[in-house]
Tab-separated table of C-alpha atoms in Angstrom:
chain	number	residue	atom	x	y	z
A	1	MET	CA	20.364	-9.969	-39.968
A	2	ARG	CA	18.023	-7.025	-40.383
A	3	ILE	CA	16.392	-8.676	-43.397
A	4	HIS	CA	15.953	-11.871	-41.476
A	5	PHE	CA	14.354	-10.014	-38.571
A	6	SER	CA	11.984	-8.146	-40.937
A	7	THR	CA	10.952	-11.387	-42.510
A	8	ILE	CA	10.130	-12.910	-39.163
A	9	LEU	CA	8.227	-9.785	-38.155
A	10	SER	CA	6.185	-9.910	-41.364
A	11	VAL	CA	5.336	-13.544	-40.788
A	12	LEU	CA	4.242	-12.810	-37.224
A	13	ILE	CA	2.071	-9.884	-38.316
A	14	ALA	CA	0.498	-12.006	-41.025
A	15	SER	CA	-0.134	-14.768	-38.527
A	16	PHE	CA	-1.736	-12.406	-36.036
A	17	THR	CA	-3.858	-10.908	-38.804
A	18	PHE	CA	-4.969	-14.344	-39.928
A	19	VAL	CA	-5.838	-15.380	-36.374
A	20	ALA	CA	-7.712	-12.107	-35.789
A	21	CYS	CA	-9.660	-12.477	-39.028
A	22	HIS	CA	-10.409	-16.091	-38.238
A	23	LYS	CA	-11.594	-15.099	-34.741
A	24	GLU	CA	-13.838	-12.376	-36.167
A	25	ALA	CA	-15.289	-14.911	-38.589
A	26	ASP	CA	-15.997	-17.263	-35.692
A	27	ASP	CA	-17.682	-14.496	-33.708
A	28	ALA	CA	-19.863	-13.260	-36.575
A	29	ILE	CA	-23.521	-14.224	-36.846
A	30	ASP	CA	-23.886	-16.258	-40.002
A	31	PRO	CA	-27.124	-18.253	-40.419
A	32	ASN	CA	-25.176	-20.725	-42.500
A	33	THR	CA	-22.923	-21.455	-39.557
A	34	LYS	CA	-24.422	-23.899	-37.092
A	35	ASN	CA	-23.560	-25.394	-33.753
A	36	SER	CA	-25.297	-27.275	-30.978
A	37	VAL	CA	-27.233	-26.020	-27.941
A	38	SER	CA	-27.362	-28.066	-24.759
A	39	ILE	CA	-30.131	-27.787	-22.180
A	40	GLN	CA	-29.465	-29.124	-18.711
A	41	PHE	CA	-32.383	-29.905	-16.421
A	42	GLU	CA	-31.315	-29.703	-12.773
A	43	ASN	CA	-34.109	-31.136	-10.676
A	44	ARG	CA	-34.455	-29.468	-7.302
A	45	VAL	CA	-36.796	-29.312	-4.335
A	46	GLY	CA	-36.952	-25.658	-3.404
A	47	ASP	CA	-33.372	-24.540	-2.739
A	48	GLN	CA	-32.045	-28.099	-2.436
A	49	LYS	CA	-30.837	-30.462	-5.103
A	50	LEU	CA	-33.176	-33.395	-5.537
A	51	VAL	CA	-31.756	-36.620	-4.138
A	52	LEU	CA	-33.860	-39.722	-4.603
A	53	GLY	CA	-34.862	-41.516	-1.429
A	54	THR	CA	-34.120	-38.610	0.891
A	55	PRO	CA	-37.198	-38.044	3.090
A	56	ALA	CA	-36.154	-34.524	4.030
A	57	TYR	CA	-38.406	-32.320	1.971
A	58	LYS	CA	-41.578	-30.532	2.956
A	59	ASN	CA	-44.316	-29.180	0.734
A	60	ALA	CA	-46.376	-26.007	1.169
A	61	ALA	CA	-48.931	-27.948	3.190
A	62	GLY	CA	-46.187	-28.756	5.697
A	63	GLU	CA	-46.156	-32.423	4.725
A	64	PRO	CA	-42.776	-34.200	4.793
A	65	PHE	CA	-42.005	-36.351	1.795
A	66	GLY	CA	-39.270	-38.210	-0.017
A	67	ILE	CA	-39.052	-38.784	-3.761
A	68	THR	CA	-38.248	-42.152	-5.317
A	69	ALA	CA	-38.947	-41.217	-8.955
A	70	LEU	CA	-39.291	-38.055	-11.002
A	71	ASN	CA	-39.644	-38.423	-14.772
A	72	TYR	CA	-41.063	-36.102	-17.426
A	73	PHE	CA	-41.211	-35.862	-21.194
A	74	VAL	CA	-40.018	-32.748	-23.017
A	75	SER	CA	-40.843	-32.216	-26.693
A	76	ASN	CA	-41.456	-29.618	-29.412
A	77	ILE	CA	-38.560	-27.447	-28.299
A	78	ALA	CA	-38.191	-24.076	-30.023
A	79	LEU	CA	-35.611	-21.314	-29.632
A	80	LYS	CA	-36.529	-17.701	-30.391
A	81	ASN	CA	-33.807	-15.500	-31.820
A	82	GLU	CA	-33.527	-11.871	-30.752
A	83	ASP	CA	-34.543	-10.928	-34.303
A	84	GLY	CA	-37.882	-12.676	-33.760
A	85	THR	CA	-37.246	-15.761	-35.861
A	86	VAL	CA	-37.998	-19.106	-34.245
A	87	GLN	CA	-35.934	-22.243	-34.681
A	88	LYS	CA	-38.070	-25.330	-34.150
A	89	PHE	CA	-36.986	-28.882	-33.417
A	90	PRO	CA	-39.984	-31.016	-34.385
A	91	ASN	CA	-40.284	-34.733	-33.888
A	92	GLN	CA	-37.712	-34.769	-31.100
A	93	TYR	CA	-38.780	-36.250	-27.784
A	94	PHE	CA	-36.778	-36.468	-24.594
A	95	LEU	CA	-37.449	-38.231	-21.310
A	96	VAL	CA	-35.769	-36.618	-18.306
A	97	ARG	CA	-35.319	-39.083	-15.453
A	98	GLN	CA	-33.841	-38.194	-12.098
A	99	ALA	CA	-32.443	-41.720	-11.901
A	100	ASP	CA	-30.476	-41.212	-15.129
A	101	ALA	CA	-28.027	-38.283	-15.105
A	102	ALA	CA	-27.378	-38.581	-18.851
A	103	SER	CA	-31.058	-37.992	-19.582
A	104	GLN	CA	-30.917	-34.618	-17.824
A	105	ILE	CA	-28.882	-33.018	-20.622
A	106	ILE	CA	-30.580	-32.495	-23.979
A	107	THR	CA	-28.543	-31.563	-27.036
A	108	LEU	CA	-30.093	-29.769	-30.005
A	109	LYS	CA	-27.997	-30.067	-33.144
A	110	ASP	CA	-27.537	-27.822	-36.184
A	111	VAL	CA	-28.760	-24.618	-34.557
A	112	PRO	CA	-28.067	-21.577	-36.807
A	113	SER	CA	-25.827	-18.951	-35.255
A	114	GLY	CA	-27.706	-16.193	-33.491
A	115	ASN	CA	-28.549	-14.712	-30.111
A	116	TYR	CA	-31.410	-16.722	-28.625
A	117	SER	CA	-33.514	-14.975	-25.987
A	118	GLU	CA	-36.443	-17.314	-25.380
A	119	MET	CA	-37.169	-21.009	-25.362
A	120	THR	CA	-40.425	-22.940	-25.560
A	121	PHE	CA	-41.178	-26.610	-25.047
A	122	THR	CA	-44.025	-28.980	-24.338
A	123	ILE	CA	-44.259	-31.168	-21.280
A	124	GLY	CA	-45.641	-34.403	-22.628
A	125	VAL	CA	-46.089	-36.227	-25.918
A	126	ASP	CA	-48.532	-34.916	-28.508
A	127	SER	CA	-51.545	-36.930	-29.591
A	128	THR	CA	-50.198	-37.774	-33.042
A	129	LYS	CA	-47.090	-39.409	-31.700
A	130	SER	CA	-48.942	-41.030	-28.797
A	131	VAL	CA	-51.093	-43.057	-31.194
A	132	SER	CA	-48.530	-43.579	-33.946
A	133	PRO	CA	-47.466	-47.159	-34.732
A	134	VAL	CA	-45.090	-48.640	-32.199
A	135	ALA	CA	-42.402	-48.952	-34.872
A	136	GLU	CA	-42.374	-45.158	-35.197
A	137	ARG	CA	-42.025	-44.547	-31.477
A	138	VAL	CA	-38.273	-44.871	-31.033
A	139	GLY	CA	-35.651	-43.380	-28.757
A	140	ALA	CA	-37.201	-42.008	-25.563
A	141	LEU	CA	-40.622	-43.050	-26.852
A	142	ASP	CA	-39.576	-46.692	-26.890
A	143	VAL	CA	-41.107	-47.830	-23.613
A	144	THR	CA	-38.651	-50.714	-23.404
A	145	SER	CA	-35.653	-48.375	-23.476
A	146	TYR	CA	-35.892	-47.481	-19.775
A	147	GLY	CA	-36.638	-50.883	-18.336
A	148	ASN	CA	-39.579	-51.307	-16.007
A	149	ASP	CA	-39.910	-47.591	-15.271
A	150	GLY	CA	-43.192	-47.478	-17.147
A	151	MET	CA	-44.168	-44.224	-18.809
A	152	TYR	CA	-47.038	-45.432	-20.984
A	153	TRP	CA	-50.663	-46.201	-20.220
A	154	SER	CA	-51.522	-49.130	-22.456
A	155	TRP	CA	-55.082	-48.952	-21.136
A	156	ASN	CA	-55.436	-45.374	-22.287
A	157	SER	CA	-53.032	-45.372	-25.244
A	158	GLY	CA	-50.857	-42.533	-24.162
A	159	TYR	CA	-47.691	-41.567	-22.410
A	160	ILE	CA	-47.421	-40.535	-18.788
A	161	PHE	CA	-46.166	-36.981	-19.228
A	162	LEU	CA	-44.853	-36.659	-15.687
A	163	LYS	CA	-44.425	-39.161	-12.904
A	164	LEU	CA	-43.700	-38.265	-9.289
A	165	GLU	CA	-43.475	-41.088	-6.777
A	166	GLY	CA	-42.320	-41.279	-3.187
A	167	THR	CA	-43.403	-41.678	0.396
A	168	SER	CA	-44.874	-39.360	2.986
A	169	THR	CA	-46.152	-39.748	6.507
A	170	ALA	CA	-49.054	-37.563	5.370
A	171	VAL	CA	-50.409	-40.425	3.270
A	172	PRO	CA	-52.953	-42.282	5.436
A	173	LYS	CA	-51.953	-45.860	6.139
A	174	THR	CA	-55.546	-46.763	5.454
A	175	THR	CA	-54.916	-45.615	1.874
A	176	ASN	CA	-51.472	-47.134	1.465
A	177	ALA	CA	-49.861	-49.253	4.152
A	178	ASN	CA	-46.390	-48.086	3.058
A	179	GLN	CA	-47.519	-44.467	2.895
A	180	ALA	CA	-46.397	-44.326	-0.726
A	181	PHE	CA	-47.736	-41.834	-3.216
A	182	ALA	CA	-47.826	-41.903	-7.021
A	183	LEU	CA	-48.803	-38.919	-9.141
A	184	HIS	CA	-48.993	-39.907	-12.812
A	185	VAL	CA	-50.105	-37.246	-15.288
A	186	GLY	CA	-51.126	-37.974	-18.861
A	187	GLY	CA	-53.985	-37.220	-21.218
A	188	TYR	CA	-53.405	-35.793	-24.683
A	189	GLY	CA	-57.052	-35.044	-25.434
A	190	GLY	CA	-57.678	-38.193	-27.431
A	191	GLY	CA	-59.890	-41.223	-27.048
A	192	TRP	CA	-59.224	-44.944	-27.188
A	193	ASN	CA	-61.275	-47.599	-28.944
A	194	GLY	CA	-64.085	-45.143	-29.530
A	195	ALA	CA	-64.137	-43.891	-25.976
A	196	ALA	CA	-64.842	-40.258	-25.190
A	197	LYS	CA	-61.908	-37.913	-25.474
A	198	THR	CA	-59.772	-37.422	-22.415
A	199	VAL	CA	-58.843	-34.031	-21.073
A	200	ASN	CA	-55.746	-32.474	-22.544
A	201	ASN	CA	-52.939	-32.176	-20.003
A	202	LEU	CA	-50.242	-31.205	-22.500
A	203	ARG	CA	-48.650	-28.004	-21.260
A	204	THR	CA	-46.432	-25.502	-23.053
A	205	VAL	CA	-43.655	-23.756	-21.164
A	206	THR	CA	-42.110	-20.488	-22.368
A	207	LEU	CA	-38.986	-19.226	-20.634
A	208	PRO	CA	-37.046	-15.995	-21.188
A	209	ILE	CA	-33.295	-16.421	-21.586
A	210	THR	CA	-32.067	-13.207	-19.989
A	211	THR	CA	-28.422	-13.926	-20.753
A	212	LYS	CA	-28.813	-14.768	-24.423
A	213	ALA	CA	-27.594	-18.079	-25.751
A	214	THR	CA	-25.101	-16.958	-28.398
A	215	VAL	CA	-24.659	-19.692	-30.968
A	216	ARG	CA	-21.557	-19.230	-33.086
A	217	GLY	CA	-19.189	-21.409	-35.030
A	218	ASN	CA	-16.982	-21.515	-31.940
A	219	ILE	CA	-19.717	-21.311	-29.263
A	220	ALA	CA	-22.151	-24.103	-28.403
A	221	PRO	CA	-24.199	-22.607	-25.533
A	222	GLU	CA	-25.346	-24.566	-22.501
A	223	ILE	CA	-28.668	-23.434	-21.014
A	224	HIS	CA	-29.035	-24.492	-17.393
A	225	LEU	CA	-32.563	-24.895	-16.046
A	226	PHE	CA	-33.712	-25.243	-12.460
A	227	VAL	CA	-36.710	-27.556	-12.152
A	228	ASP	CA	-38.406	-27.181	-8.768
A	229	ALA	CA	-40.452	-30.250	-7.815
A	230	LEU	CA	-42.090	-28.301	-4.988
A	231	LYS	CA	-44.146	-26.510	-7.638
A	232	ILE	CA	-45.949	-29.763	-8.329
A	233	PHE	CA	-47.634	-29.281	-4.965
A	234	ASP	CA	-47.687	-25.513	-4.811
A	235	GLY	CA	-48.536	-23.746	-8.056
A	236	PRO	CA	-51.913	-22.312	-9.054
A	237	ASN	CA	-53.408	-25.262	-7.172
A	238	LYS	CA	-52.564	-26.511	-3.700
A	239	ILE	CA	-51.942	-30.248	-3.601
A	240	SER	CA	-51.965	-32.137	-0.295
A	241	LEU	CA	-50.568	-35.636	-0.105
A	242	ALA	CA	-53.069	-36.409	2.629
A	243	THR	CA	-55.860	-36.282	0.076
A	244	THR	CA	-54.134	-36.458	-3.317
A	245	ASN	CA	-51.681	-39.332	-3.245
A	246	SER	CA	-52.747	-41.746	-5.991
A	247	VAL	CA	-53.368	-40.097	-9.359
A	248	HIS	CA	-53.723	-42.180	-12.503
A	249	SER	CA	-56.530	-40.375	-14.286
A	250	PRO	CA	-56.115	-37.491	-16.759
A	251	THR	CA	-59.146	-35.710	-15.330
A	252	VAL	CA	-57.905	-35.846	-11.758
A	253	ALA	CA	-54.375	-34.919	-12.883
A	254	THR	CA	-55.239	-31.579	-14.481
A	255	PRO	CA	-54.514	-29.428	-11.386
A	256	ILE	CA	-51.092	-31.085	-11.125
A	257	ALA	CA	-50.353	-30.355	-14.813
A	258	ASP	CA	-51.257	-26.715	-14.230
A	259	ASN	CA	-48.812	-26.680	-11.335
A	260	TYR	CA	-45.801	-28.324	-12.952
A	261	LYS	CA	-45.992	-25.949	-15.868
A	262	THR	CA	-44.518	-23.412	-13.437
A	263	MET	CA	-41.589	-25.464	-12.169
A	264	PHE	CA	-39.066	-24.529	-14.881
A	265	GLN	CA	-36.793	-21.488	-14.976
A	266	VAL	CA	-33.547	-20.572	-16.723
A	267	ASP	CA	-30.868	-20.176	-14.050
A	268	HIS	CA	-27.852	-19.350	-16.214
A	269	VAL	CA	-26.262	-19.790	-19.631
A	270	HIS	CA	-22.725	-20.800	-20.526
A	271	ASN	CA	-21.470	-19.178	-23.729
A	272	ASP	CA	-17.933	-20.478	-23.490
A	273	LYS	CA	-15.808	-20.486	-26.637
A	274	GLN	CA	-14.644	-23.852	-27.858
């Protein structure tokens, strides 16, 4: 009986040792070990969650407004490791649409294990991809993939980087009988059919990740961003819907691009073990 008990005890100790070693291996930083990183974009209006069609918001100018569409492109994402190395994800383009919950979560695959403390991305679509052959513009860049929610200016050969549409009683009825507004921002700095170059409204956002995203073999972090649509009106530039309610020109849109660069922040990170 004693021998039998010793045998069982040895097996249990070996099992615990194996599990402990396996756990340590999972927790170790090994550049050859990869996992995914998810980024969730939670669109908000100040301290409220954004709900389409709810005319309950008010901008810094005191103008009430409701939002019927909020879309924006995110591209050229990069994650900076605490050791200073940068993991880039080129040629990946994402369209975040408030009307499509699935589009609000981006997944980056094959991220080497490490502790990531900063993220960078571009709002918009770079010039090279904007003018590439249609056959090469797939996924989110396929303008037919999201129905009639147009995000491409065929007349200017370029994507609309950000679209904000809605209604506001601040919009003069003499301008729009339905008091609707449409702020469309594009302009990659290129020209079209020999025309003069447009302004460049591509904007780069860099965000610190205070609680590091710890990629491990058994951890696929989730980085949760707050995206405050109020910043579109109230950043470095003050935008009033009474006077700025129909924007479809890259030149006119520049102050808005400077504003929405500030609307992103990391709220929290989930580093839950799988």
